[in-house]
Short mmCIF file of C-alpha atoms and ligand atoms in Angstrom, two decimals:
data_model
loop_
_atom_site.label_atom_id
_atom_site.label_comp_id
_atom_site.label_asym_id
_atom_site.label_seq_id
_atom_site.Cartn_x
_atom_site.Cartn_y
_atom_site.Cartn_z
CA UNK A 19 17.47 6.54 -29.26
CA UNK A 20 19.61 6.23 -26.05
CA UNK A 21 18.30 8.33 -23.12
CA UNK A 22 20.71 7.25 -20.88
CA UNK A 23 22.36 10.94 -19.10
CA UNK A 24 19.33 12.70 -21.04
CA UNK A 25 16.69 14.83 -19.55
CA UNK A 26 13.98 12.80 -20.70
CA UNK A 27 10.30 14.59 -21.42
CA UNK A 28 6.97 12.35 -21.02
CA UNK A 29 3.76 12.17 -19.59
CA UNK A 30 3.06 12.57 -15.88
CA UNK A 31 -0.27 13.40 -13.65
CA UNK A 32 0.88 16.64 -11.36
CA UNK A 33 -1.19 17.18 -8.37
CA UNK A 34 -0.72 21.21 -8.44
CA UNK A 35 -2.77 21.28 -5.24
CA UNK A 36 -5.15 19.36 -2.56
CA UNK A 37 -8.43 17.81 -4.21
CA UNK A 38 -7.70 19.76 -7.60
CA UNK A 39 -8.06 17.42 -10.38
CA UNK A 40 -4.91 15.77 -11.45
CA UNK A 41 -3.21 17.36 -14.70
CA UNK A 42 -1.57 15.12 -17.37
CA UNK A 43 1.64 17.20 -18.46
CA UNK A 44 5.15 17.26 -19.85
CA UNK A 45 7.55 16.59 -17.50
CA UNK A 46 11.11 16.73 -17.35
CA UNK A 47 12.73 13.65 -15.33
CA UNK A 48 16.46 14.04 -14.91
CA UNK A 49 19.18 11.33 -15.38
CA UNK A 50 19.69 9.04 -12.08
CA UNK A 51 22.30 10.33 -9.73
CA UNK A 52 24.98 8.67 -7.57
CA UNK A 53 22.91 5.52 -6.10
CA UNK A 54 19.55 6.06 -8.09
CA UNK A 55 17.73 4.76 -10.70
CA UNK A 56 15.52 5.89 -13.56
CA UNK A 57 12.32 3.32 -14.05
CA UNK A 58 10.32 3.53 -17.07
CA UNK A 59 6.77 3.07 -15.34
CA UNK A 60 4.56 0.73 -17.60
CA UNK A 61 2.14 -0.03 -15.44
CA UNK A 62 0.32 1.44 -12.17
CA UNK A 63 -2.51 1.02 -9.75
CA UNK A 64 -3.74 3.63 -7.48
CA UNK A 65 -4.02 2.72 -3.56
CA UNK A 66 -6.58 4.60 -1.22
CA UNK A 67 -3.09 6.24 0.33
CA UNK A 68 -2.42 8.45 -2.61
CA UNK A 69 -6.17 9.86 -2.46
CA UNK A 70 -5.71 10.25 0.99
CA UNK A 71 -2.37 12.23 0.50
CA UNK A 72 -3.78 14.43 -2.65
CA UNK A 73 -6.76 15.06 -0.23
CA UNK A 74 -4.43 17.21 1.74
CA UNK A 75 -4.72 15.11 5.02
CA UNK A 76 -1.26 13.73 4.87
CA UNK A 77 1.09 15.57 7.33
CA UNK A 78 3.57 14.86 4.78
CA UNK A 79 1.65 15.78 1.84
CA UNK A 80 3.50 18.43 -0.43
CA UNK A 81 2.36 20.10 -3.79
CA UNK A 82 2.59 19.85 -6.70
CA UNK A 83 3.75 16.15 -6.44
CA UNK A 84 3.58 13.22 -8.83
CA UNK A 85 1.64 10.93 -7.03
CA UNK A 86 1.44 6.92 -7.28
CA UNK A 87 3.28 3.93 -5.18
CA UNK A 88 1.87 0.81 -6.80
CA UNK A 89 3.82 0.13 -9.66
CA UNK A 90 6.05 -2.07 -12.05
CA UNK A 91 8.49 -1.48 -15.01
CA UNK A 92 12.16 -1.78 -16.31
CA UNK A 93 14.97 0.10 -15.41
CA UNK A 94 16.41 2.65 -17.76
CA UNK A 95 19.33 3.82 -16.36
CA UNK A 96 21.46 3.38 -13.38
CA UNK A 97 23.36 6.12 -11.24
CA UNK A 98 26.92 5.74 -10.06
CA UNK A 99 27.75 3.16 -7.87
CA UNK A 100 23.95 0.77 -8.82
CA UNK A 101 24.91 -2.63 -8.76
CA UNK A 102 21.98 -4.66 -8.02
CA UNK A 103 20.03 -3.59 -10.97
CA UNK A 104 20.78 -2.68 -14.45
CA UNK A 105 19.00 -0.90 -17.87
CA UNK A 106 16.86 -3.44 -18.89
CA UNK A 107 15.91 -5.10 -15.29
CA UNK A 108 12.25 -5.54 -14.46
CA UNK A 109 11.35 -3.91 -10.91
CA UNK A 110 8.95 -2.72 -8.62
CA UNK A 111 9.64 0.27 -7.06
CA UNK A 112 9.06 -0.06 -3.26
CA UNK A 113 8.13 2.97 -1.33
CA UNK A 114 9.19 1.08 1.54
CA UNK A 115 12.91 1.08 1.30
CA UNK A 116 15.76 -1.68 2.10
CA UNK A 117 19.55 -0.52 2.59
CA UNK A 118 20.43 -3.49 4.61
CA UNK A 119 23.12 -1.56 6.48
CA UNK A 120 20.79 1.25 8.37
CA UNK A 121 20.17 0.91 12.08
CA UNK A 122 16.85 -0.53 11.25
CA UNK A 123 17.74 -3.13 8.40
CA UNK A 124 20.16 -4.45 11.26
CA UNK A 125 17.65 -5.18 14.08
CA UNK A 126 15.90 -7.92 12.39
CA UNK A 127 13.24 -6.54 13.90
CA UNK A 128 11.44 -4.29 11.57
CA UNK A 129 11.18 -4.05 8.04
CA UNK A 130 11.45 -0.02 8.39
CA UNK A 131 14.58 1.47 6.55
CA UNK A 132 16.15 4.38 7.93
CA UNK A 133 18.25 5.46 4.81
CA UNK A 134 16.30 7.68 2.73
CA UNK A 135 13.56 8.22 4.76
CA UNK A 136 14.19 11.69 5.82
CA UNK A 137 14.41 13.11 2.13
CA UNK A 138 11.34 10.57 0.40
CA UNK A 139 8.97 12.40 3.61
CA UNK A 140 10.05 15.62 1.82
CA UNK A 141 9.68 14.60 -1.84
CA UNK A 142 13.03 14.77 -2.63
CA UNK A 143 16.36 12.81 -3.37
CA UNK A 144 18.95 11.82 -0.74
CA UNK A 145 22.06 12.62 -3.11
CA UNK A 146 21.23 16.68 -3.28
CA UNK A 147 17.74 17.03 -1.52
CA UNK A 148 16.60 17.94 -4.82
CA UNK A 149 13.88 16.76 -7.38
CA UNK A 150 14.71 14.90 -10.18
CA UNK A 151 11.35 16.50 -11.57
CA UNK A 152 10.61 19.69 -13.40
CA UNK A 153 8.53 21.40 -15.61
CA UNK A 154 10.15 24.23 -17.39
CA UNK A 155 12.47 24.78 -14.46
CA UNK A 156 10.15 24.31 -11.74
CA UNK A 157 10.74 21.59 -9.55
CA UNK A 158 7.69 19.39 -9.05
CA UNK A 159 7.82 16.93 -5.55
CA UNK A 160 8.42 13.48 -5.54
CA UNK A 161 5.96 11.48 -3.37
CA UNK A 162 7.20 8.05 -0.98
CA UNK A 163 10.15 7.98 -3.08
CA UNK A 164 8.35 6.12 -5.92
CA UNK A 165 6.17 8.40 -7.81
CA UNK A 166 4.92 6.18 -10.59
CA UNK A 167 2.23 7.98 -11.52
CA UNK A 168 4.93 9.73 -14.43
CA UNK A 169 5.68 7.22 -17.61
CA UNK A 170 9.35 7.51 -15.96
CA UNK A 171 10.15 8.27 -12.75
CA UNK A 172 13.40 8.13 -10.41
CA UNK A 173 13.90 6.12 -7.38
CA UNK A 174 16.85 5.55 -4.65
CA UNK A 175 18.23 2.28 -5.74
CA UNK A 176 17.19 0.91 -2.07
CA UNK A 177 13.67 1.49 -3.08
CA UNK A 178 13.91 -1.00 -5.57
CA UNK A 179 13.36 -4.64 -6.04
CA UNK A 180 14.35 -6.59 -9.52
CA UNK A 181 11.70 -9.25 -10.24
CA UNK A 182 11.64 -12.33 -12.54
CA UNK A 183 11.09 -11.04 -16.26
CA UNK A 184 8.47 -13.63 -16.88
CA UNK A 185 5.81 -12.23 -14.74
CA UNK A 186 3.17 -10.43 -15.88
CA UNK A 187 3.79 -6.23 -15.12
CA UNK A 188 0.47 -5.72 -15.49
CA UNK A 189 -0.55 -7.81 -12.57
CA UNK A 190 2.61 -7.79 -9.99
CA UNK A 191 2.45 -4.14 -10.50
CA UNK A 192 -0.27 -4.82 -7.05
CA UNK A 193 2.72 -6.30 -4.89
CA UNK A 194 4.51 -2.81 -4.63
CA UNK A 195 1.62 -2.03 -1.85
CA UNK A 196 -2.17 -3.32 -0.43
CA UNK A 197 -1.64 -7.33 -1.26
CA UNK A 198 1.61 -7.40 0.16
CA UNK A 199 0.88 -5.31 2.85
CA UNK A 200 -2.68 -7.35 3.65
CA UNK A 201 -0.93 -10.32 3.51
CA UNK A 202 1.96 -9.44 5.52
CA UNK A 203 -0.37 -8.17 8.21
CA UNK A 204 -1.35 -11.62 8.97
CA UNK A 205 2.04 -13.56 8.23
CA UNK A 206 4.69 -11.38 10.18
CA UNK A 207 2.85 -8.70 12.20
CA UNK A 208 0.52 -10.61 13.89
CA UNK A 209 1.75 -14.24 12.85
CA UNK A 210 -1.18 -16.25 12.57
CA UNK A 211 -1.46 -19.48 13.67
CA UNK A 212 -3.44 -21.98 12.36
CA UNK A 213 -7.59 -22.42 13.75
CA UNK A 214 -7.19 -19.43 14.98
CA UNK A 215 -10.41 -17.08 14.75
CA UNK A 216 -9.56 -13.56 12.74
CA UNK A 217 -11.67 -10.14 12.04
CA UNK A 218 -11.21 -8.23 9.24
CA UNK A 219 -12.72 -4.63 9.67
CA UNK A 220 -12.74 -3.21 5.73
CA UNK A 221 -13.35 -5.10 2.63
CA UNK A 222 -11.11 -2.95 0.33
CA UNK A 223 -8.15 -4.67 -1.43
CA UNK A 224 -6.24 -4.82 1.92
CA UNK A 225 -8.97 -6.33 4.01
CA UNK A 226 -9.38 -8.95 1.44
CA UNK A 227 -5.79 -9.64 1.18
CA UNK A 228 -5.74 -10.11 5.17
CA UNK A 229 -8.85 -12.71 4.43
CA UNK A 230 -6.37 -14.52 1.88
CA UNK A 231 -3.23 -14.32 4.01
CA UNK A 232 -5.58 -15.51 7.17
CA UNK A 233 -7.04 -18.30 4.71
CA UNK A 234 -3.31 -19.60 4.17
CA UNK A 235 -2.31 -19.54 7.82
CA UNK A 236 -5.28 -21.86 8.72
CA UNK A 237 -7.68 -19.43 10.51
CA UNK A 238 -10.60 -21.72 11.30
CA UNK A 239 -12.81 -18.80 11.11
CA UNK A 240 -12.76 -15.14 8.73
CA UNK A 241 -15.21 -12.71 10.22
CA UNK A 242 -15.83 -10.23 7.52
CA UNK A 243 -16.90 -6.00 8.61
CA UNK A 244 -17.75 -3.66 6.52
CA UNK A 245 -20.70 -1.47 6.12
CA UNK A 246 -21.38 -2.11 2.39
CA UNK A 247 -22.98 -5.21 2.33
CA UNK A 248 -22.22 -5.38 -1.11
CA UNK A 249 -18.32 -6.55 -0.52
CA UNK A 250 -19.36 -10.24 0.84
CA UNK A 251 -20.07 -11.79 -2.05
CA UNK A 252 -16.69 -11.45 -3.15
CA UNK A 253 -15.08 -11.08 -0.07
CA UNK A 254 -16.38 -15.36 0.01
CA UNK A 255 -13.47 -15.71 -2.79
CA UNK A 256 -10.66 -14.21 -0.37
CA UNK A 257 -11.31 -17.08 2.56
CA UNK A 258 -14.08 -14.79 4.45
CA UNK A 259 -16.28 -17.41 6.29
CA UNK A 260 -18.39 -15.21 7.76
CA UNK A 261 -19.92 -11.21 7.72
CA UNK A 262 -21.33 -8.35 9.61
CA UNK A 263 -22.70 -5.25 8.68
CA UNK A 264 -22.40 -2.86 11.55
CA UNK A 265 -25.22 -0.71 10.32
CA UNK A 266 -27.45 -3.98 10.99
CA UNK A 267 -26.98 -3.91 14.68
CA UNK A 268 -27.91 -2.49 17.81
CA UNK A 269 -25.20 -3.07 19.86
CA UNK A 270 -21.37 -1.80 19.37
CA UNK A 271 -19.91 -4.09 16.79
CA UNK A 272 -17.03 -5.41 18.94
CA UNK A 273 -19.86 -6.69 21.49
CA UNK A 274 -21.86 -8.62 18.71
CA UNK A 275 -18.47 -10.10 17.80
CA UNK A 276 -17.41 -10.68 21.49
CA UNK A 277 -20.94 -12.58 21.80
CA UNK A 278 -20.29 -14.16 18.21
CA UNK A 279 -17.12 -15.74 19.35
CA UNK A 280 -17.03 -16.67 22.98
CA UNK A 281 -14.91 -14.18 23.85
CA UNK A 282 -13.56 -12.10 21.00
CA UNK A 283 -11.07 -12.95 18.08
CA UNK A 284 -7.94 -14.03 18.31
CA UNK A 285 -6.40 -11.41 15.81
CA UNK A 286 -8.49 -8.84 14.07
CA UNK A 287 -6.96 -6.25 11.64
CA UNK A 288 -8.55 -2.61 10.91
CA UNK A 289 -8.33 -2.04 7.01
CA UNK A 290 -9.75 1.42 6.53
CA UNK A 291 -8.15 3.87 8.10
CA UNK A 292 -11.17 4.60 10.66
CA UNK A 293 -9.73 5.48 14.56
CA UNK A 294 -13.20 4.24 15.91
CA UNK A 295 -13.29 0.94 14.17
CA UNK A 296 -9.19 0.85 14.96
CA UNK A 297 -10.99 1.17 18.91
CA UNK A 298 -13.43 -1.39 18.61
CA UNK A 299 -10.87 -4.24 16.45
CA UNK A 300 -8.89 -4.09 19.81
CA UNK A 301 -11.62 -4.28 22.18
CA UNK A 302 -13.71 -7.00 19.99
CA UNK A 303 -10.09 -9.29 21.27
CA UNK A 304 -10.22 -12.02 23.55
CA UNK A 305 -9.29 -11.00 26.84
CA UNK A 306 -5.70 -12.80 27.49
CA UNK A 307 -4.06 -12.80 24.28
CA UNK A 308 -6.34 -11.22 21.49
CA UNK A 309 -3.95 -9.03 19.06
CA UNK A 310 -5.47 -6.17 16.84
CA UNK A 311 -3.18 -5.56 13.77
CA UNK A 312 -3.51 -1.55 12.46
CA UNK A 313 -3.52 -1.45 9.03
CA UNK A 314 -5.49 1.59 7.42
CA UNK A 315 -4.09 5.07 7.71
CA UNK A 316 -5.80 7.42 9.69
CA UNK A 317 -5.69 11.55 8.27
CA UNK A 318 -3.45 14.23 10.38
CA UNK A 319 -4.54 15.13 13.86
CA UNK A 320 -6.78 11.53 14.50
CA UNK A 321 -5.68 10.06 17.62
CA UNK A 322 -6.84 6.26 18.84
CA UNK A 323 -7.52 5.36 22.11
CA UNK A 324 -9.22 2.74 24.52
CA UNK A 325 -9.12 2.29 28.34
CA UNK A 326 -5.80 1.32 29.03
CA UNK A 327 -7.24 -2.43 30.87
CA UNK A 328 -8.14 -3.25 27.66
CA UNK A 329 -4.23 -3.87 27.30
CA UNK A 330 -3.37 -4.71 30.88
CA UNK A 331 -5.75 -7.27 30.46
CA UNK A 332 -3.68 -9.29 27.72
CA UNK A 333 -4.70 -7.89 24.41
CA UNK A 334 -1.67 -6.12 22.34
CA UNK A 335 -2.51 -3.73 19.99
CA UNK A 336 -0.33 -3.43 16.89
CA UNK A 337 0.32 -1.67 13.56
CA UNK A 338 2.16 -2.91 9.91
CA UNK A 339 3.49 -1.01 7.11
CA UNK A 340 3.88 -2.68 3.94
CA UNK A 341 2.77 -6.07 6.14
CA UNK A 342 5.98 -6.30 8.12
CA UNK A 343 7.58 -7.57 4.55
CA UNK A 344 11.92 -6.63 3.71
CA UNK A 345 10.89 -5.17 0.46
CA UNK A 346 14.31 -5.64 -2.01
CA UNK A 347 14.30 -9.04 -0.58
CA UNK A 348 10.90 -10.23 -0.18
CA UNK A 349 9.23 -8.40 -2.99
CA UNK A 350 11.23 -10.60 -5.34
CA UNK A 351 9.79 -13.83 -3.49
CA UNK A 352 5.84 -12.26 -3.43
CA UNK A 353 6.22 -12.61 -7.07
CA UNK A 354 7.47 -15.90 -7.85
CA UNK A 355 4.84 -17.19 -5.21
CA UNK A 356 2.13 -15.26 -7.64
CA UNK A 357 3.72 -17.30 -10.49
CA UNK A 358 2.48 -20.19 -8.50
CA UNK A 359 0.00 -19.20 -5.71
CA UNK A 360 -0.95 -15.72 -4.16
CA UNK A 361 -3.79 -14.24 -6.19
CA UNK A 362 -3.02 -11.12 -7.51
CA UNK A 363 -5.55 -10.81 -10.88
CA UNK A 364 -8.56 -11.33 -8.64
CA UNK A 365 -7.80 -7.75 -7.18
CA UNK A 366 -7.70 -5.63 -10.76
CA UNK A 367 -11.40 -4.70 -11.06
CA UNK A 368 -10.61 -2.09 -14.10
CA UNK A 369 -7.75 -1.38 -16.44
CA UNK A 370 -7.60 2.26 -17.69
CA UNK A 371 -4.65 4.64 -19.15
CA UNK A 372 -2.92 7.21 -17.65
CA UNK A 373 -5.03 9.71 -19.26
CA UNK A 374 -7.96 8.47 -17.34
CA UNK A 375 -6.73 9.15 -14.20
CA UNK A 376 -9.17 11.62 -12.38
CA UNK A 377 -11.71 8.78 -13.53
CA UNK A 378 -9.76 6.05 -11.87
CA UNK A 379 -9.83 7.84 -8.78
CA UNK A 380 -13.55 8.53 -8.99
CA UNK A 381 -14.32 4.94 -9.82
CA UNK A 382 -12.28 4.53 -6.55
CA UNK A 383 -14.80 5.32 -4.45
CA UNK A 384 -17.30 3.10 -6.08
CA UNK A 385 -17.73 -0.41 -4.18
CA UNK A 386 -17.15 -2.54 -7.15
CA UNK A 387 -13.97 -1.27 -7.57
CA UNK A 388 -10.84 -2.82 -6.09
CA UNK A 389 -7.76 -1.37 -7.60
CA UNK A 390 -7.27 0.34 -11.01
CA UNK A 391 -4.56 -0.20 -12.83
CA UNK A 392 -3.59 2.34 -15.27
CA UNK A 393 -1.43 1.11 -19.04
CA UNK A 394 0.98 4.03 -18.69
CA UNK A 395 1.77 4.30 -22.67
CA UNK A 396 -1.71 4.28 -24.09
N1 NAI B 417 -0.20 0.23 6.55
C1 NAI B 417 0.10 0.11 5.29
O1 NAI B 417 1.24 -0.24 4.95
C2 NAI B 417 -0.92 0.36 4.26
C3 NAI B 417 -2.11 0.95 4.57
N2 NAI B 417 -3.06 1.17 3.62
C4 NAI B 417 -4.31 1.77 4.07
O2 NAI B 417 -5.23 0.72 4.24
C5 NAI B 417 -6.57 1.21 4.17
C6 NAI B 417 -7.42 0.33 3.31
O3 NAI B 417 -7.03 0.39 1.97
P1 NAI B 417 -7.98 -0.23 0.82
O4 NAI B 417 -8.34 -1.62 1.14
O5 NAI B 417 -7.31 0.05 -0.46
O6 NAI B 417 -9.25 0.72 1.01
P2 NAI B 417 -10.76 0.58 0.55
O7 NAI B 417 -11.35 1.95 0.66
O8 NAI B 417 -10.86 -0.14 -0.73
O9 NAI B 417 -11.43 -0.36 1.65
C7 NAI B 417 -11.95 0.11 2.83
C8 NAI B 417 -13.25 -0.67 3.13
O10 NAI B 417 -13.71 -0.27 4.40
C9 NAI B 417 -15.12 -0.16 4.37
N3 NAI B 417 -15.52 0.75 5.46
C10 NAI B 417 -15.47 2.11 5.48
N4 NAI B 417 -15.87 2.58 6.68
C11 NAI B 417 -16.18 1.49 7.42
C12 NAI B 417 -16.65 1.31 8.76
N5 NAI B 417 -16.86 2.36 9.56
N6 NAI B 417 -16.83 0.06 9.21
C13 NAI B 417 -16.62 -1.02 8.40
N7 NAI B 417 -16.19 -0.91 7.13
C14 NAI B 417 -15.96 0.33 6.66
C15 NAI B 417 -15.43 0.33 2.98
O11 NAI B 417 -16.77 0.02 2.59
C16 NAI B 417 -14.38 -0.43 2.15
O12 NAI B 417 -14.90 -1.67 1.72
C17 NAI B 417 -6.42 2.66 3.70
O13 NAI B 417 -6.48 3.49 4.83
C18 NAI B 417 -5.02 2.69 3.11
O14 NAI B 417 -4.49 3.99 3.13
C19 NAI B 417 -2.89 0.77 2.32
C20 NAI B 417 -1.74 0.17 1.96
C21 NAI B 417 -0.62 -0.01 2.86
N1 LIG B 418 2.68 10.35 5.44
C1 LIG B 418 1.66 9.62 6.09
C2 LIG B 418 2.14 8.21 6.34
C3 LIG B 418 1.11 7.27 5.92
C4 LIG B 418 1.53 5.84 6.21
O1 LIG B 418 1.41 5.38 7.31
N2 LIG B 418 2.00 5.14 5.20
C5 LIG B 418 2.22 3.72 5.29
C6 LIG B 418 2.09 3.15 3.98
S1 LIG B 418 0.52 3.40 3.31
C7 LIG B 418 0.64 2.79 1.81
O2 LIG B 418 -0.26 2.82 1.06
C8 LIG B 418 3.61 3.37 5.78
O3 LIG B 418 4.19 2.38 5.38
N3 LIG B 418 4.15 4.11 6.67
C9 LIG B 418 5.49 3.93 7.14
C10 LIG B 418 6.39 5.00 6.60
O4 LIG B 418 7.61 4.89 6.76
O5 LIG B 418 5.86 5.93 5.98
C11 LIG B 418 1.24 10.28 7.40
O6 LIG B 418 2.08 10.95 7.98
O7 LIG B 418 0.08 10.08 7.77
ZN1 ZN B 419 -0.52 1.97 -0.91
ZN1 ZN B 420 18.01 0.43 6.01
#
């Protein structure tokens, strides 16, 4: 049956309120409007960002919301005026979006959009600042402007990129958020040259990813950090060469990696979210040119700081969203290099439905787990 202009009903996890367990309901997704598009979600994986938003720390957190940002599926439907993708099209919606027009998409300097910004921070759609999502009349908020955590959700057609039709959903699905944005990290924010000695501070799917993307640029060595000494094993797989386990050591971390390294890192990269450890990945930087790379989100109200000659004398501190990467135009690229290179599959530590949830999330905070991705029609 076409659905195209319909008010279509399905299946959607609605955070009602902070911490509250998600609930699986009907929800009614409008058509696309004017410069929009209606996904069918098949697939998503939950990223530590959406706990951290449903755990009402998010400045920009507002309820009830359909979470979710990590996604893949085929378009449905098209709004007025959609000409880069059509029903049928497999995508990744990118919470990160790409106009190519805004001030931003112009500089060449930043992979920030300006465009719909203002109305995903509010959970709704540019066209009418409205949601496209209701249940029995009540509108229900849309979260980064992707909320894939609903069997079909609608996006602004700059938030959008259309992907080869051969890959696997199930798998890209990961490069609409922490691989991409790992990677990235080391490719365009901090631009990693080869032999060059890296920290990685977090062993979650984005630290690893920075250990893959620092393997490819030629880091001679990948000094691993976290406090579950658990991680290294696998972390061994992602290019870490070598780890630490803070909790093992007397002294401040960045001093036992100072006096590991003659000097401190060249680039180190803070992949939790922690403004402590975002202090110490500067300050374990060697003096001169040593970059630290933020990564992790830190919750409302956290504040970082250091003594300011920790920058006047040569180290730069920095911070990536979505790895620095053009999402409608890169995204597309991320993928066909998984068709050949990146590793994607070695993330996906468990495959559940959308049902399951409130048990993904839990399983989250387990330190086997990497990402969860959930089948969003089983
Ligand atoms: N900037 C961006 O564009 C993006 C940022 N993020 C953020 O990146 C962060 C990491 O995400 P995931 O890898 O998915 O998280 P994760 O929770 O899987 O990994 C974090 C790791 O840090 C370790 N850890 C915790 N406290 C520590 C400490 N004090 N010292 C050393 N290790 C410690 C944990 O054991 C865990 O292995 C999150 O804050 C997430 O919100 C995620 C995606 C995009
Ligand atoms: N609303 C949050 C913002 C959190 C944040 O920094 N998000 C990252 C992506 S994290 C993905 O998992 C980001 O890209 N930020 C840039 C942006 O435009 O949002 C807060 O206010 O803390
Ligand atoms: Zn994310
Ligand atoms: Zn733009």
């Amino acid at each position: 049956m076409a659905t195209q202009g319909q008010v279509i009903t399905c299946k959607a996890a609605v955070a009602w309120e902070p911490n509250k367990p998600l609930v699986i309901e009907d929800v009614q997704v409008a058509p696309p409007q004017a410069g929009e598009v209606r996904v069918k979600v098949l697939y998503t994986a939950l990223c530590h960002t959406d706990a951290y938003t449903w755990s009402g720390k998010d400045p920009e957190g507002l309820f009830p919301c359909v979470l979710g940002h990590e996604a893949a599926g085929i378009v449905e439907s098209v709004g007025e005026g959609v000409t880069e993708v059509k029903a049928g099209d497999h995508v990744i919606p990118c919470y990160q979006a790409e106009c190519r027009e805004c001030k931003f998409c112009k500089s060449g300097k930043t992979n920030l959009c300006g465009k719909v910004r203002a109305a995903t921070g509010v959970g709704v759609m540019m066209n009418d600042r409205k949601s496209r999502f209701s249940i029995n009349g009540k509108p229900i908020y849309h979260f980064m402007g992707t909320s894939t955590f609903s069997q079909y959700t609608v996006v602004h057609d700059v938030s959008v990129a259309k992907i080869d039709p051969v890959a696997p959903l199930e798998k890209v699905c990961l490069l609409g958020c922490g691989v991409p944005t790992g990677l990235g990290a080391v490719w365009n924010t901090a631009k990693v040259e080869p032999g060059s000695i890296v920290a990685v501070f977090g062993l979650g799917t984005v630290g690893l990813a920075v250990a893959e993307g620092a393997k490819a640029a030629g880091a001679s060595r990948i000094i691993g950090i976290d406090i579950d000494s658990k991680k290294f094993d696998r972390a061994k797989i992602f290019g870490v060469t070598e780890f630490i386990n803070p909790k093992e050591h007397e002294k401040p971390i960045q001093q036992v990696i100072v006096d590991l390294t003659d000097g401190g890192v060249d680039y180190s990269f803070e992949c939790i979210g922690n403004v402590s450890v975002m202090r110490a990945a500067l300050e374990c930087c060697h003096k001169g040119w040593g970059t630290s790379v933020i990564v992790g989100v830190a919750a409302s109200g956290q504040e970082i700081s250091t003594r300011p000659f920790q920058l006047v004398t040569g180290r730069v501190w920095k911070g990536t969203a979505f790895g620095g990467f053009k999402s409608r135009s890169q995204v597309p690229s991320l993928v066909d290099k998984y068709l050949k290179e990146i590793k994607v599959d070695e993330y996906i530590t468990h495959n559940m439905t959308l049902a399951d949830i409130n048990k993904a999330f839990d399983l989250m905070h387990d330190g086997d787990c990497l990402r969860v991705v959930l089948n969003m029609f089983v």
